Amino acid sequence: RNLAEGFDDRELESLMVELLSSDAPAPSHSMIPGFHCTGCDHQVMRAHDYEWADGVEYLFLRNNYPEFDKLRSRLRRSGGSSAYCCQCSWKSSASDADLVDVAEGLRWRVVAH
């Protein structure tokens, strides 16, 4: 179909129902409200079903956080895991781990939001 031809109301409604009812994947990354780094003063980001690959460095995060498309070059798929980062630190952990446990050894704090 040529987009210049347009769609009638019935076709648009059908398309919207199809899109909204599809099993679209959940977002693969998000900022975690109330999870903050006291070192760089940034919110911690989580990439669901990923873990950090070898070769992550401070400057890589400094230059690419919070742009997931750029961070993805150092992530690998790993079901049941989550890759966490701020602008100065990174860590992989089980997706169901408590944030206090994820923060252990880092300057990440769970704060009220």
CSV table of C-alpha atoms in Angstrom, one decimal:
chain,number,residue,atom,x,y,z
A,1,ARG,CA,0.0,0.0,0.0
A,2,ASN,CA,1.2,3.4,-0.8
A,3,LEU,CA,1.2,5.5,2.3
A,4,ALA,CA,0.1,8.6,0.3
A,5,GLU,CA,-3.2,6.8,-0.4
A,6,GLY,CA,-4.0,6.9,3.3
A,7,PHE,CA,-6.1,4.5,5.4
A,8,ASP,CA,-9.8,4.5,6.1
A,9,ASP,CA,-11.0,4.6,9.8
A,10,ARG,CA,-11.7,0.8,9.8
A,11,GLU,CA,-8.2,0.0,8.6
A,12,LEU,CA,-6.6,2.3,11.2
A,13,GLU,CA,-8.7,0.8,14.0
A,14,SER,CA,-7.8,-2.7,12.9
A,15,LEU,CA,-4.1,-1.8,12.7
A,16,MET,CA,-4.2,-0.2,16.2
A,17,VAL,CA,-5.9,-3.3,17.7
A,18,GLU,CA,-3.3,-5.5,16.1
A,19,LEU,CA,-0.4,-3.4,17.4
A,20,LEU,CA,-1.8,-3.1,20.9
A,21,SER,CA,-2.8,-6.7,21.3
A,22,SER,CA,0.5,-8.1,20.0
A,23,ASP,CA,3.0,-9.7,22.3
A,24,ALA,CA,5.4,-6.9,21.9
A,25,PRO,CA,8.5,-7.3,24.0
A,26,ALA,CA,8.8,-5.4,27.2
A,27,PRO,CA,11.4,-2.6,27.1
A,28,SER,CA,14.8,-4.1,27.4
A,29,HIS,CA,16.2,-1.3,29.6
A,30,SER,CA,15.0,1.3,32.1
A,31,MET,CA,16.1,3.7,34.8
A,32,ILE,CA,15.4,2.4,38.3
A,33,PRO,CA,13.5,5.0,40.4
A,34,GLY,CA,15.1,5.5,43.7
A,35,PHE,CA,18.4,3.7,42.8
A,36,HIS,CA,21.2,6.3,42.7
A,37,CYS,CA,24.9,6.4,42.6
A,38,THR,CA,26.6,8.7,45.1
A,39,GLY,CA,29.8,8.6,43.1
A,40,CYS,CA,28.6,10.2,39.8
A,41,ASP,CA,25.3,11.4,41.1
A,42,HIS,CA,23.3,9.6,38.4
A,43,GLN,CA,20.4,7.2,38.5
A,44,VAL,CA,21.2,3.5,38.0
A,45,MET,CA,20.0,1.9,34.7
A,46,ARG,CA,19.0,-1.8,34.3
A,47,ALA,CA,19.2,-3.8,31.0
A,48,HIS,CA,16.9,-6.8,31.4
A,49,ASP,CA,18.1,-10.2,30.1
A,50,TYR,CA,21.6,-8.9,29.6
A,51,GLU,CA,24.9,-9.1,31.3
A,52,TRP,CA,28.1,-7.1,30.9
A,53,ALA,CA,30.6,-8.6,28.5
A,54,ASP,CA,34.4,-8.3,29.1
A,55,GLY,CA,36.0,-5.1,28.1
A,56,VAL,CA,33.7,-2.6,29.9
A,57,GLU,CA,35.7,0.4,31.2
A,58,TYR,CA,35.0,3.5,33.2
A,59,LEU,CA,35.4,5.7,30.1
A,60,PHE,CA,33.1,3.6,28.0
A,61,LEU,CA,30.3,4.2,30.6
A,62,ARG,CA,31.3,7.9,31.0
A,63,ASN,CA,30.9,8.4,27.3
A,64,ASN,CA,27.8,6.3,26.6
A,65,TYR,CA,25.6,6.3,29.6
A,66,PRO,CA,22.5,6.5,29.5
A,67,GLU,CA,22.2,5.7,25.8
A,68,PHE,CA,21.2,2.0,25.6
A,69,ASP,CA,22.0,1.7,21.9
A,70,LYS,CA,25.6,2.7,22.6
A,71,LEU,CA,25.9,0.6,25.7
A,72,ARG,CA,24.6,-2.5,23.9
A,73,SER,CA,28.0,-3.0,22.2
A,74,ARG,CA,29.3,-4.3,25.6
A,75,LEU,CA,26.3,-6.3,26.6
A,76,ARG,CA,25.4,-9.9,25.8
A,77,ARG,CA,22.0,-11.6,26.1
A,78,SER,CA,21.6,-13.6,29.2
A,79,GLY,CA,18.1,-14.7,30.3
A,80,GLY,CA,17.4,-14.2,34.0
A,81,SER,CA,20.2,-11.7,34.4
A,82,SER,CA,20.3,-7.9,34.4
A,83,ALA,CA,23.1,-5.6,33.6
A,84,TYR,CA,23.2,-2.5,35.8
A,85,CYS,CA,25.2,0.7,35.4
A,86,CYS,CA,25.5,4.4,36.2
A,87,GLN,CA,28.0,6.7,34.6
A,88,CYS,CA,30.9,5.3,36.7
A,89,SER,CA,30.2,1.7,37.7
A,90,TRP,CA,28.6,-1.5,36.3
A,91,LYS,CA,27.5,-4.8,37.6
A,92,SER,CA,25.7,-7.9,36.3
A,93,SER,CA,23.3,-9.8,38.7
A,94,ALA,CA,20.4,-12.1,38.7
A,95,SER,CA,17.2,-10.2,37.6
A,96,ASP,CA,15.4,-11.1,40.8
A,97,ALA,CA,18.2,-9.9,43.1
A,98,ASP,CA,17.3,-7.4,45.7
A,99,LEU,CA,18.7,-3.9,44.9
A,100,VAL,CA,20.5,-3.8,48.2
A,101,ASP,CA,22.4,-6.9,47.1
A,102,VAL,CA,23.1,-5.5,43.7
A,103,ALA,CA,24.5,-2.3,45.3
A,104,GLU,CA,26.9,-4.2,47.5
A,105,GLY,CA,30.5,-3.1,46.9
A,106,LEU,CA,29.5,-0.1,44.9
A,107,ARG,CA,28.4,3.5,45.7
A,108,TRP,CA,24.8,2.7,44.7
A,109,ARG,CA,22.1,3.5,47.2
A,110,VAL,CA,18.4,2.8,47.4
A,111,VAL,CA,16.8,6.2,48.2
A,112,ALA,CA,13.3,7.3,48.7
A,113,HIS,CA,11.6,8.7,45.6
